[in-house]
mmCIF file of C-alpha atoms in Angstrom:
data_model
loop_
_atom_site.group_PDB
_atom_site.id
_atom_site.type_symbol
_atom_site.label_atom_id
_atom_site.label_comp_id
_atom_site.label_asym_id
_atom_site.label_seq_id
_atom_site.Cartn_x
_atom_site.Cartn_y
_atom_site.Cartn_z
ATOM 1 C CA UNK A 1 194.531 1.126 162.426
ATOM 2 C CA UNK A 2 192.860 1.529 165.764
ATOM 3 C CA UNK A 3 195.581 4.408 166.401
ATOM 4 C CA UNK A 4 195.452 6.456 163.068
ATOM 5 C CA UNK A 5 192.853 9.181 162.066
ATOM 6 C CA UNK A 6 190.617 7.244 159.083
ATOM 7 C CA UNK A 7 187.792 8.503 157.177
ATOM 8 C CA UNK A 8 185.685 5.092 157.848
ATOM 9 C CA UNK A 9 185.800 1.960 160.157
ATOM 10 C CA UNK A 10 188.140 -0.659 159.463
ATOM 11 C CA UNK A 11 187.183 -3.849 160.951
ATOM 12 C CA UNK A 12 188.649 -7.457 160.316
ATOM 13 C CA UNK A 13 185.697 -8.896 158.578
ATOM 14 C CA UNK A 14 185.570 -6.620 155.778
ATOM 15 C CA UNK A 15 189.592 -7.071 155.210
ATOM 16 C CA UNK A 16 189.540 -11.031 155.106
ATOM 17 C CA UNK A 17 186.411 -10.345 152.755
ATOM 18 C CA UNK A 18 188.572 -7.891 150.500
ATOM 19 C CA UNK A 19 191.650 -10.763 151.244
ATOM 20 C CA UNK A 20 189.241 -13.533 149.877
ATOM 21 C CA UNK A 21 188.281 -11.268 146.394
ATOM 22 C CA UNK A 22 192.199 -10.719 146.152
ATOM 23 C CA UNK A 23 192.755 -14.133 146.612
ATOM 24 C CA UNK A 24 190.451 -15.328 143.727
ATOM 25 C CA UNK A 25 192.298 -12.633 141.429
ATOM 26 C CA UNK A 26 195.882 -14.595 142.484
ATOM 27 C CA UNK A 27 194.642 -18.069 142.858
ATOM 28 C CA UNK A 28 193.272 -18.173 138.947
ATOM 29 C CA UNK A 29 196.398 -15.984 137.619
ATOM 30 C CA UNK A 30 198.601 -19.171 138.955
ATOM 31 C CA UNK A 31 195.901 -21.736 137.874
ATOM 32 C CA UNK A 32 196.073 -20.579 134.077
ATOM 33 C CA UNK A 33 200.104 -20.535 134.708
ATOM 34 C CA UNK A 34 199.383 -24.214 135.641
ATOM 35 C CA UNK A 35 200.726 -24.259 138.640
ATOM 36 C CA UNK A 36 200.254 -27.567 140.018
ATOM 37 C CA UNK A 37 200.749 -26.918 143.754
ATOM 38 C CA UNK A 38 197.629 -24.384 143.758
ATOM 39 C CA UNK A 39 195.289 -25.723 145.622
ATOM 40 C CA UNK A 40 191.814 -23.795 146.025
ATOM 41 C CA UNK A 41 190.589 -25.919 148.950
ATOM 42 C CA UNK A 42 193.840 -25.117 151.065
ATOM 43 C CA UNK A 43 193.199 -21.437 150.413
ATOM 44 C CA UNK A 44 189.775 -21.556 151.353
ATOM 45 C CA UNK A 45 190.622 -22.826 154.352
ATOM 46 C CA UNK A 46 193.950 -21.241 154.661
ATOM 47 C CA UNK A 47 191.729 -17.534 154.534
ATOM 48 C CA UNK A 48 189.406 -18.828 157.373
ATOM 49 C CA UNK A 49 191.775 -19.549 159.971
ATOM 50 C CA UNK A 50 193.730 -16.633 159.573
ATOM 51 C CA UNK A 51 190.717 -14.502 159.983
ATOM 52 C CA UNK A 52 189.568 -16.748 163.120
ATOM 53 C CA UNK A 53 193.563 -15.987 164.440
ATOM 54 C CA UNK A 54 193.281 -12.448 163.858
ATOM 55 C CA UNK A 55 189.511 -12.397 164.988
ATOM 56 C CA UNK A 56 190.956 -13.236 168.384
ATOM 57 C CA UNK A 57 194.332 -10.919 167.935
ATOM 58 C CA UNK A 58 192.761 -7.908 166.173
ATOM 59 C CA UNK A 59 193.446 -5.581 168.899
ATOM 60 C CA UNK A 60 197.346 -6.534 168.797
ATOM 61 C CA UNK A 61 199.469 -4.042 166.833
ATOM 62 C CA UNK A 62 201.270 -5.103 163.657
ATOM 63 C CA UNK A 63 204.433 -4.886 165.316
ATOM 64 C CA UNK A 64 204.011 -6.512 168.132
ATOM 65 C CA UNK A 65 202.099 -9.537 166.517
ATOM 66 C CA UNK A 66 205.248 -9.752 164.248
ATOM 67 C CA UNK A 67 207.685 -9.406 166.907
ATOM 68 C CA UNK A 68 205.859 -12.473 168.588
ATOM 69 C CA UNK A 69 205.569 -14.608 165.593
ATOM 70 C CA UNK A 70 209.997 -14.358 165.215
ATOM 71 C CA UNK A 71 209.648 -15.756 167.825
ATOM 72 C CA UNK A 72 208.865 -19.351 167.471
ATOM 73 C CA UNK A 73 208.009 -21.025 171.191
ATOM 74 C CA UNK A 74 205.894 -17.289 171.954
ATOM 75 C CA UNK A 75 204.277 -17.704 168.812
ATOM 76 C CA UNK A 76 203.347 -21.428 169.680
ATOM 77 C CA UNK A 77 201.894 -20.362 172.933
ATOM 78 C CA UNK A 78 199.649 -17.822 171.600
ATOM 79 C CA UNK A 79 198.206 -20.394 168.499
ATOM 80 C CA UNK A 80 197.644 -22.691 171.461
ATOM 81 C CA UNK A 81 195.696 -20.437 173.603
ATOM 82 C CA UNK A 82 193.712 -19.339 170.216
ATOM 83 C CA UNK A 83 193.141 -23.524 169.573
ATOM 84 C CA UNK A 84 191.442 -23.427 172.982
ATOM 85 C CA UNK A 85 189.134 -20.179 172.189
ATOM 86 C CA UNK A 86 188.088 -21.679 168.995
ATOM 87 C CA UNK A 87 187.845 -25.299 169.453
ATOM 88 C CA UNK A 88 183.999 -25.874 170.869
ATOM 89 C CA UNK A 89 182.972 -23.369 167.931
ATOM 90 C CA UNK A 90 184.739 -25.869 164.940
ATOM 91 C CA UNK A 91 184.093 -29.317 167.295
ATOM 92 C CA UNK A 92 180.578 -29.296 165.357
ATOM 93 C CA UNK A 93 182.783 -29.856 161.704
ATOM 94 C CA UNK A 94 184.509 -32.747 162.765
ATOM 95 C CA UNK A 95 187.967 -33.133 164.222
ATOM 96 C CA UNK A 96 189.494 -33.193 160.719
ATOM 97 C CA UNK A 97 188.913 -29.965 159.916
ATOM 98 C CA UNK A 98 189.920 -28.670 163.425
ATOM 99 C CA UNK A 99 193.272 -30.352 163.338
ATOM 100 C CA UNK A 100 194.176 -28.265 159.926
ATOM 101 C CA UNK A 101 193.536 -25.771 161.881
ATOM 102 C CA UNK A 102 195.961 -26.707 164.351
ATOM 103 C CA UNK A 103 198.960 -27.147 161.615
ATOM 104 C CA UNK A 104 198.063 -25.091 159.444
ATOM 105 C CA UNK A 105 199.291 -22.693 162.458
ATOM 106 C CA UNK A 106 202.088 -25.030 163.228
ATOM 107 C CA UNK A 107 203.636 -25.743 159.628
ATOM 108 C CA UNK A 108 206.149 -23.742 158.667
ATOM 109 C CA UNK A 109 206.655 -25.113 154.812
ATOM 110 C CA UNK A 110 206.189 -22.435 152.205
ATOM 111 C CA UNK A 111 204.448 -22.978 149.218
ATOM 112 C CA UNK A 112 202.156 -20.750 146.378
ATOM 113 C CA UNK A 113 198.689 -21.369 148.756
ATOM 114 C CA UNK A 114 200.186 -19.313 151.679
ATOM 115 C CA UNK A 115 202.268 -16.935 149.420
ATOM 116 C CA UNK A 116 198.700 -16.032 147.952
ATOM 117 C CA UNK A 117 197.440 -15.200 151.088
ATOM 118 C CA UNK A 118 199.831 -13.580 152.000
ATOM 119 C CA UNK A 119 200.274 -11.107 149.335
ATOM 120 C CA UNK A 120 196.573 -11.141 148.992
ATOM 121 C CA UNK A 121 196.557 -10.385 153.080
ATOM 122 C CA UNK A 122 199.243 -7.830 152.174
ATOM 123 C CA UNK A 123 197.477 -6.224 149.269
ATOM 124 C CA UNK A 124 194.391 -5.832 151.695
ATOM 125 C CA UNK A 125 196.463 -3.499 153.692
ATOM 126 C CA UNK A 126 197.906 -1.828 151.214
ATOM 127 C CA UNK A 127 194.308 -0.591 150.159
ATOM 128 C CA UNK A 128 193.678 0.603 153.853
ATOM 129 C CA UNK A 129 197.109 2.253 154.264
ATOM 130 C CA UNK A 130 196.228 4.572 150.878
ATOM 131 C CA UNK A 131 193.127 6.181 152.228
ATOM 132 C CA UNK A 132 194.408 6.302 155.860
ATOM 133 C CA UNK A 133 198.029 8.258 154.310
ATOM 134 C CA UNK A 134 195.814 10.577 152.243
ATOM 135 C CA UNK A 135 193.958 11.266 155.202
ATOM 136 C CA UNK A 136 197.226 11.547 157.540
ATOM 137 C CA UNK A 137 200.182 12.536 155.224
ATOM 138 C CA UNK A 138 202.008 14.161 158.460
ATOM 139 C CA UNK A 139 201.264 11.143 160.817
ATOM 140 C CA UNK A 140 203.927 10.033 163.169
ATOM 141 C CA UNK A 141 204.288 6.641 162.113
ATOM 142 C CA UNK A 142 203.083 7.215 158.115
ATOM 143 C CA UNK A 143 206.762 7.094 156.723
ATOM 144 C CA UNK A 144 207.509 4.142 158.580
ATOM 145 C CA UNK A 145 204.289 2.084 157.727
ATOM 146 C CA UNK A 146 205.054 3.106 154.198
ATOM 147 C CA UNK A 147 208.561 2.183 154.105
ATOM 148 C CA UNK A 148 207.508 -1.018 155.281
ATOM 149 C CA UNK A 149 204.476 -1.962 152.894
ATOM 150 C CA UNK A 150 207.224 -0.888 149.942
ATOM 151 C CA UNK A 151 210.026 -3.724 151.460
ATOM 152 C CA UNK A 152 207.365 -6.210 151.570
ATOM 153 C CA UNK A 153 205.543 -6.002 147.968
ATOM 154 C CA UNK A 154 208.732 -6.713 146.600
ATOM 155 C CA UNK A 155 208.459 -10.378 148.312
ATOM 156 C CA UNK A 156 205.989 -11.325 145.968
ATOM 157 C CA UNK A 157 206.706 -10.240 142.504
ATOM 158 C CA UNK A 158 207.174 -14.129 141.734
ATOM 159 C CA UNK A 159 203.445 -14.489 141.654
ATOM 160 C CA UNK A 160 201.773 -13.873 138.085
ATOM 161 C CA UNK A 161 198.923 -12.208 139.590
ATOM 162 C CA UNK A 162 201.269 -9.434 141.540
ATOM 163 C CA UNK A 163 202.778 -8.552 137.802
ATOM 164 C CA UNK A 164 198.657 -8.395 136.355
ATOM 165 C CA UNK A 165 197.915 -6.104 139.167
ATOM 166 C CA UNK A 166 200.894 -4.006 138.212
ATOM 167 C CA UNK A 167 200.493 -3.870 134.348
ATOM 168 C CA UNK A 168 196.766 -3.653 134.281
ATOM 169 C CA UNK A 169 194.319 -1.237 135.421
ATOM 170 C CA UNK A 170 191.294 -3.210 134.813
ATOM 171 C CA UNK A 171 192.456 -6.112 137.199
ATOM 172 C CA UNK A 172 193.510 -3.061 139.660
ATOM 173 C CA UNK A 173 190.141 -1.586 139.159
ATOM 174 C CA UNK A 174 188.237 -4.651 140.110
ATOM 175 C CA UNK A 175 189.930 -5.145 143.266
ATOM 176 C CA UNK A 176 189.226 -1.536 144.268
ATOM 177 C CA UNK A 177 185.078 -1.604 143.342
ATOM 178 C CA UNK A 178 185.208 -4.551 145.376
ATOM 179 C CA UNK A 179 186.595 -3.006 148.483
ATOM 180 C CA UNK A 180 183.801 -0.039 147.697
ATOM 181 C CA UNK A 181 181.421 -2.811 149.366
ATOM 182 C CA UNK A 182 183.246 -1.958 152.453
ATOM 183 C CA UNK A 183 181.421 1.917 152.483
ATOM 184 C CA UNK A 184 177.855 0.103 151.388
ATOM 185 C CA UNK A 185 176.190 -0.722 154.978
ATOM 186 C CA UNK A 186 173.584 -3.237 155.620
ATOM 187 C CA UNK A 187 170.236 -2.614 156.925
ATOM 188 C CA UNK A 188 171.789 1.597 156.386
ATOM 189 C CA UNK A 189 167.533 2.477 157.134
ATOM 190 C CA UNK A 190 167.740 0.754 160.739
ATOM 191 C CA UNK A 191 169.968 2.130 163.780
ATOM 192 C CA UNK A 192 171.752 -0.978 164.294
ATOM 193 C CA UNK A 193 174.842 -2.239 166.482
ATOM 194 C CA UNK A 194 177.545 -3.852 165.403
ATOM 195 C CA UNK A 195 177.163 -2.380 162.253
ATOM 196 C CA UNK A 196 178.183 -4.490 159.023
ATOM 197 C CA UNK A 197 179.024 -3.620 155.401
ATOM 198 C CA UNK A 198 178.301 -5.139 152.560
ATOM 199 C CA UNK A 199 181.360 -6.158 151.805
ATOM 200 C CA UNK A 200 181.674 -8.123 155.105
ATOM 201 C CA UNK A 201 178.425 -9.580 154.942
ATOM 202 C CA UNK A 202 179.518 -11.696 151.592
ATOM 203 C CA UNK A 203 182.525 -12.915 153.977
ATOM 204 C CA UNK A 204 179.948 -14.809 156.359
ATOM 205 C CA UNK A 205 178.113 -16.298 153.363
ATOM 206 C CA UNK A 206 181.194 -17.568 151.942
ATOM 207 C CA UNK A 207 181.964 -18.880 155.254
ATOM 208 C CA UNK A 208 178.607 -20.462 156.456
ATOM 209 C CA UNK A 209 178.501 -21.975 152.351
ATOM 210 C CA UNK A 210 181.750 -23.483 153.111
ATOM 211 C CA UNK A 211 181.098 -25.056 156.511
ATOM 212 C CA UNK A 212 177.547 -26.317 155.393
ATOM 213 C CA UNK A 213 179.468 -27.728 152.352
ATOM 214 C CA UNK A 214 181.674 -29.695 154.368
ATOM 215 C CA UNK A 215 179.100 -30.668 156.431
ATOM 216 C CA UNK A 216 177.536 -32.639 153.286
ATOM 217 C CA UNK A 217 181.082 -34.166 152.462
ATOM 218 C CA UNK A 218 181.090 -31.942 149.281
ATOM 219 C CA UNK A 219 183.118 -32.414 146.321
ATOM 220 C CA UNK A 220 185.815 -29.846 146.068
ATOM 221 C CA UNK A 221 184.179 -28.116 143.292
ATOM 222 C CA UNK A 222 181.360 -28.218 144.865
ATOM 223 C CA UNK A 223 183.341 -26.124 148.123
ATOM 224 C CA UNK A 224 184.404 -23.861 145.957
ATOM 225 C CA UNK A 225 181.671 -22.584 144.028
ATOM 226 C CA UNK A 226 179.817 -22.542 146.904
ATOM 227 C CA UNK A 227 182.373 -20.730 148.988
ATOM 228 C CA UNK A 228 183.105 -17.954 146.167
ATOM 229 C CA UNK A 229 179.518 -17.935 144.863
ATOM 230 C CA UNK A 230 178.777 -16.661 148.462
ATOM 231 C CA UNK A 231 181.573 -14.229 148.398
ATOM 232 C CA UNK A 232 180.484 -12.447 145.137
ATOM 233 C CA UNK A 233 176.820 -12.883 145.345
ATOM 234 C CA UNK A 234 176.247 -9.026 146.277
ATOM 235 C CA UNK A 235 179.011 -7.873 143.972
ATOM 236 C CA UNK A 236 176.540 -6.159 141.821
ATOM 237 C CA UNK A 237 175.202 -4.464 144.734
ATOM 238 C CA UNK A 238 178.470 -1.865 143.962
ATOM 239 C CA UNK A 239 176.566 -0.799 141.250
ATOM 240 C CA UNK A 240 172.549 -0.661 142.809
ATOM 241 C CA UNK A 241 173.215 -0.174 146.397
ATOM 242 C CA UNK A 242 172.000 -2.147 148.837
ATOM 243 C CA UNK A 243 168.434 -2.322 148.023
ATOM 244 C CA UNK A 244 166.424 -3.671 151.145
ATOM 245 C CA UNK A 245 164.316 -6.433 150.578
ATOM 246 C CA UNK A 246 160.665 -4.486 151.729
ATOM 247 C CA UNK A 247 161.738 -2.094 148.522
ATOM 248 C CA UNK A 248 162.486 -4.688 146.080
ATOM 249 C CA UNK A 249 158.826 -6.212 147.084
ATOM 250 C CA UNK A 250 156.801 -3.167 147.305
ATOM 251 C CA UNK A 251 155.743 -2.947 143.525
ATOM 252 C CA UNK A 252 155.457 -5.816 141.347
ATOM 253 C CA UNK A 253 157.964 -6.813 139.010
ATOM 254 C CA UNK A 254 160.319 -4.115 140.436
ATOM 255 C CA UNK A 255 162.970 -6.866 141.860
ATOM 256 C CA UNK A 256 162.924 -8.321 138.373
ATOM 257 C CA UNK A 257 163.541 -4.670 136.838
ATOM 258 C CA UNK A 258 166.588 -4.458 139.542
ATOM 259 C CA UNK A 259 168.132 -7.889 138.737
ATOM 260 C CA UNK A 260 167.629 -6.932 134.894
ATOM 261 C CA UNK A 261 169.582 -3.513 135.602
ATOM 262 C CA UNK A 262 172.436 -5.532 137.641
ATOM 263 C CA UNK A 263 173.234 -7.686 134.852
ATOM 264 C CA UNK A 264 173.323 -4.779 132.483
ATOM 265 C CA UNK A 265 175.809 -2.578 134.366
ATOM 266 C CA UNK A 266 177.790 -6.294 135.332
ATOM 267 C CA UNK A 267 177.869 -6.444 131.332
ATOM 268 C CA UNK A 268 178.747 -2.450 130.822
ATOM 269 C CA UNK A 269 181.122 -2.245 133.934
ATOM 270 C CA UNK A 270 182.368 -4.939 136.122
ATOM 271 C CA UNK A 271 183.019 -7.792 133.415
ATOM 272 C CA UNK A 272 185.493 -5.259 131.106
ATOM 273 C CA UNK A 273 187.372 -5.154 134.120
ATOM 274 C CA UNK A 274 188.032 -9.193 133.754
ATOM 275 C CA UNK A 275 189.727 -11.282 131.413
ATOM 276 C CA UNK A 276 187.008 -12.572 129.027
ATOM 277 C CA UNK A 277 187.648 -16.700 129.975
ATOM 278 C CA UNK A 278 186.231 -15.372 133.743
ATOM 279 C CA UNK A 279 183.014 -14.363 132.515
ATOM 280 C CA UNK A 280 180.766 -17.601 132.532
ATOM 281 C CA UNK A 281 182.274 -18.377 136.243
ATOM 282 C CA UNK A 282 181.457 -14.673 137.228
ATOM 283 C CA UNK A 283 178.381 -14.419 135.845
ATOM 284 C CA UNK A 284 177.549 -18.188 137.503
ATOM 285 C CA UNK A 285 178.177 -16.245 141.004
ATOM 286 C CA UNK A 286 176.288 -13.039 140.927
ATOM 287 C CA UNK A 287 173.606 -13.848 138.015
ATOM 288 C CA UNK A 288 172.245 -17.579 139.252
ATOM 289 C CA UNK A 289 173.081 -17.142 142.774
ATOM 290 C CA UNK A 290 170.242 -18.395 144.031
ATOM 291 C CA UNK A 291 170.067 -21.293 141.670
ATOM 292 C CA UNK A 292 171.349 -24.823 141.956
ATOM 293 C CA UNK A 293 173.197 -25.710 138.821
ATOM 294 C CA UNK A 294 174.977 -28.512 137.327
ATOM 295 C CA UNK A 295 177.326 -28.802 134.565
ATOM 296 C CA UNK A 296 175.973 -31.359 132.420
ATOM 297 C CA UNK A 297 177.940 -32.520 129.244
ATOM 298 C CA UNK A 298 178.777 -28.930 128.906
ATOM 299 C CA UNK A 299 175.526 -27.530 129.809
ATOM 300 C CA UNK A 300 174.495 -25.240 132.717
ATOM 301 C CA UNK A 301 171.755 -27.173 134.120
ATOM 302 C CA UNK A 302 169.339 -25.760 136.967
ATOM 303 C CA UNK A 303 168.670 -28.993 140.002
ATOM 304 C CA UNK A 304 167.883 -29.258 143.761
ATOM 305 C CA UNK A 305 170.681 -29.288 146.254
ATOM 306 C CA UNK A 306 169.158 -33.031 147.198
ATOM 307 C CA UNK A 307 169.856 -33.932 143.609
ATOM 308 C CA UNK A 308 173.315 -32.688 143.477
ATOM 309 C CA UNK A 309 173.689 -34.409 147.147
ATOM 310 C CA UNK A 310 172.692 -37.519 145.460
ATOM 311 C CA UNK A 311 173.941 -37.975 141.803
ATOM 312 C CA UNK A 312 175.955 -34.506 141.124
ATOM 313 C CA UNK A 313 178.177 -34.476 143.893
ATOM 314 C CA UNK A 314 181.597 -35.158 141.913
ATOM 315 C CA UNK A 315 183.669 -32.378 139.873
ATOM 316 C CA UNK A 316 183.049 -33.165 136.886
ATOM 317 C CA UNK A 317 179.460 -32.052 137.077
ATOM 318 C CA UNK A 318 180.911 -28.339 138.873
ATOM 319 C CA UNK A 319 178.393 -28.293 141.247
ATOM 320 C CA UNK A 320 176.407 -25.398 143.379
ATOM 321 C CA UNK A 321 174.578 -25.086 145.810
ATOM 322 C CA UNK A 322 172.482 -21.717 145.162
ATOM 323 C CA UNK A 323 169.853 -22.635 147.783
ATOM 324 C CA UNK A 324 172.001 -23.315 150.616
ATOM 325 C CA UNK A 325 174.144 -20.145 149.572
ATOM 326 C CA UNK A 326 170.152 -17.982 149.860
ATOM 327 C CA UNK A 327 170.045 -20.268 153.331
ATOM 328 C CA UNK A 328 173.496 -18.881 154.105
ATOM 329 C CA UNK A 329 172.459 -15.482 152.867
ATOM 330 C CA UNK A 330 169.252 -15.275 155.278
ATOM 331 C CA UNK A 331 171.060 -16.732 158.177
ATOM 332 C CA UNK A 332 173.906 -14.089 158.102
ATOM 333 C CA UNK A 333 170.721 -11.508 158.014
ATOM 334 C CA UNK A 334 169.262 -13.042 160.888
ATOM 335 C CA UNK A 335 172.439 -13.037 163.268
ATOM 336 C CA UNK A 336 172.602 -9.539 162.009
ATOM 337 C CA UNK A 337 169.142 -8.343 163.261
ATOM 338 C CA UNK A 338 169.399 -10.982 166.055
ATOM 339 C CA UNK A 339 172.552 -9.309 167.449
ATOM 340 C CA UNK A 340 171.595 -5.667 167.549
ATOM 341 C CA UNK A 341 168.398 -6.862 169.499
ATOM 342 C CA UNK A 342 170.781 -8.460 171.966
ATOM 343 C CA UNK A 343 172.694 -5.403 172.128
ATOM 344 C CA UNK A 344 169.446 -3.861 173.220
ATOM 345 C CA UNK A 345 168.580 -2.000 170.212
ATOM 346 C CA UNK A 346 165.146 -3.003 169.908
ATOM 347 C CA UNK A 347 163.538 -2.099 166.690
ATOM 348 C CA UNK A 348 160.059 -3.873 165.067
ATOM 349 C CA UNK A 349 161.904 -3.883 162.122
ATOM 350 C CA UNK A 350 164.914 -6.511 163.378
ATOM 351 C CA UNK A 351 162.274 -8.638 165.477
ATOM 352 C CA UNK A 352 160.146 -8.748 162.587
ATOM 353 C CA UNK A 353 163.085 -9.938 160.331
ATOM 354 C CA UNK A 354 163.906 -12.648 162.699
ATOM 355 C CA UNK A 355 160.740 -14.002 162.978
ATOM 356 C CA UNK A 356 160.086 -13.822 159.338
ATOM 357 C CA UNK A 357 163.396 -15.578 158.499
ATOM 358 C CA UNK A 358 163.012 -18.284 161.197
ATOM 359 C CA UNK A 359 159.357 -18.906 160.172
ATOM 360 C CA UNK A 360 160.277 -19.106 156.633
ATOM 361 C CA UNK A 361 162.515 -22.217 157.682
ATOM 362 C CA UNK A 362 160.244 -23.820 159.509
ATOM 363 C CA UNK A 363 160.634 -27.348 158.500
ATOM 364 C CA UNK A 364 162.622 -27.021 155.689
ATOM 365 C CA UNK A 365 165.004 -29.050 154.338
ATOM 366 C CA UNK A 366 168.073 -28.207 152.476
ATOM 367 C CA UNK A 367 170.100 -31.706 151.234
ATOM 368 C CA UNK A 368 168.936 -33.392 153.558
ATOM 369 C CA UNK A 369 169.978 -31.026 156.533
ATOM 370 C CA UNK A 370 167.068 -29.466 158.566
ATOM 371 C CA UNK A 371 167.305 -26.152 158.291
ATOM 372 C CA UNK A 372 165.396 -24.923 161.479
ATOM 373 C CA UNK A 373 167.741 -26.466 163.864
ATOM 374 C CA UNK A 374 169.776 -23.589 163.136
ATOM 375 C CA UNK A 375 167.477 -20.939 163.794
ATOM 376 C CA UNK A 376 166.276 -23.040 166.914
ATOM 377 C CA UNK A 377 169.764 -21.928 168.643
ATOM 378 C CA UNK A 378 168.659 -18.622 169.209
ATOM 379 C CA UNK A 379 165.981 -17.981 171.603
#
């Protein structure tokens, strides 16, 4: 939208992160249908290399990128060229995963993972297109973006989720709170550069949860709690704000008065919005989500991420990781700060923040993974 008057920023992190919350909305419509071919692990994935593809492409018009990808041999070229951008970045997570990388570009089969994404991918835009028409009802090219988004929702009324969307406002409602993470900026009392939202912020957790996870040859349970527990883990934050950690410690007690207040307003607000067989998941993500928790002969039950490493690491037992998500969570915070000081915004607040975070991992280990080798990347 880099050529339209908007009211806001759009950038591609905070649409794969909106993508990823549609996708969870689709994804468990078709698993209670019993869909068989759903497969959470594929769209996991599935989300993270498109977003690496357009993370490269974003400056590439709609029309043009589509023009390309009719075209089968020019559309080859261009995945090949991205393979070669992005391949010392995955080498670390094993060759496996980078070769479904490679064909998931190169397959052309159909089935319900990619239709999910890409009516979740389409839905994403949809919600950007609304406040950029309201703000440009006269634009040039508003009829014909509009025409367009109207031909293409039609492709997916076979999904059950498109049809809940439709019918119900509450499922409708949840997907547009969720993209209000997108106005909600981090660090909004520090000058910083790039700036991030909220929104896109839970995108990198999920991500970094998800590569860690494969990194301990998790369960696939286990990759997607952890991947979606990172993606909602700020969702109450759409109620609160973004409350900046030197706040939340400045009086005692007051980040146990905020967490109580969360889970009140979840209860009031964001979990009427849901069908009532989502809750216990839901409230798993954004309640515990700094907990490691096991399901144990039907019990919630609060472990170590060695333990789970160890003896939990099957799905049965529904495994997550809550400590490597908070490791995820801190991380993300520290590229953040560690970013805007390389952009030459310096600020005591980021260098304290990095040196805090990196000193708080010093030595630490997170199943079985030292987590200062991370932090030891950056000098």
């Amino acid at each position: 939208w880099n050529d339209q008057i908007r009211p806001a920023e759009f950038t591609e992190l905070d649409k794969h992160a909106h993508k990823m919350i549609i996708v969870y909305v689709l994804g468990k419509f078709e698993e209670e249908r019993g869909n068989e071919s759903l497969n959470w692990t594929e769209l996991i994935e599935g989300g993270i290399f498109e977003f690496l593809q357009r993370t490269v492409l974003t400056d590439l018009k709609p029309q043009l990128y589509h023009k390309i990808r009719a075209d089968k041999a020019k559309y080859r070229q261009l995945n090949d060229w991205i393979f070669s951008q992005m391949s010392d970045c995955m080498t670390p997570f094993g060759d496996e995963f980078k070769s479904r990388f490679v064909a998931y570009f190169r397959d052309e089969t159909k089935n319900v993972n990619t239709r999910i994404l890409s009516a979740a991918h389409f839905l994403a835009t949809k919600w950007e297109f609304n406040i950029i028409e309201r703000n440009n009802p006269d634009g040039f090219e508003i009829p014909e973006i509009k025409a367009s988004i109207d031909k293409i929702q039609e492709k997916f009324y076979d999904l059950n989720g498109i049809k809940q969307l439709a019918l119900y406002s509450g499922m409708r409602n949840f997907v547009e709170i969720c993209g209000q993470l997108r106005f909600q900026q981090r660090w909004s009392h520090i000058y910083r550069y790039p700036k991030t939202s909220v929104l896109g912020h839970t995108f990198l957790v999920a991500l970094f949860s998800y590569l860690m996870s494969l990194r301990l040859d998790a369960c696939e349970k286990r990759k997607y709690n952890n991947f979606f527990g990172g993606l909602f883990h700020d969702l109450p934050e759409v109620l609160t704000r973004d409350i900046i950690t030197p706040v939340k410690m400045s009086v005692e007690g007051l980040s146990e008065i905020i967490k109580e207040y969360e889970k009140e307003e979840m209860e009031k607000r964001i979990f009427k919005m849901l069908p009532a067989h989502w809750h216990e998941e839901m409230r798993l993500f954004t309640e515990n989500e700094f907990k490691s928790i096991v399901l144990i002969r039907g019990r919630r039950t609060e472990v170590c991420s060695d333990a789970i490493g160890n003896k939990y690491n099957k799905d049965k037992y529904s495994p997550i990781d809550g400590e490597i998500i908070r490791f995820c969570d801190h991380a993300c915070a520290f590229i953040e700060a560690y970013m805007s000081l390389e952009y030459g915004i310096k600020n005591k607040s980021l260098k304290k923040a990095v040196r805090m975070i990196k000193k708080k991992y010093s030595g630490v280990k997170l199943a079985g993974m030292d987590a200062d080798k991370f932090f030891s990347q950056f000098k």
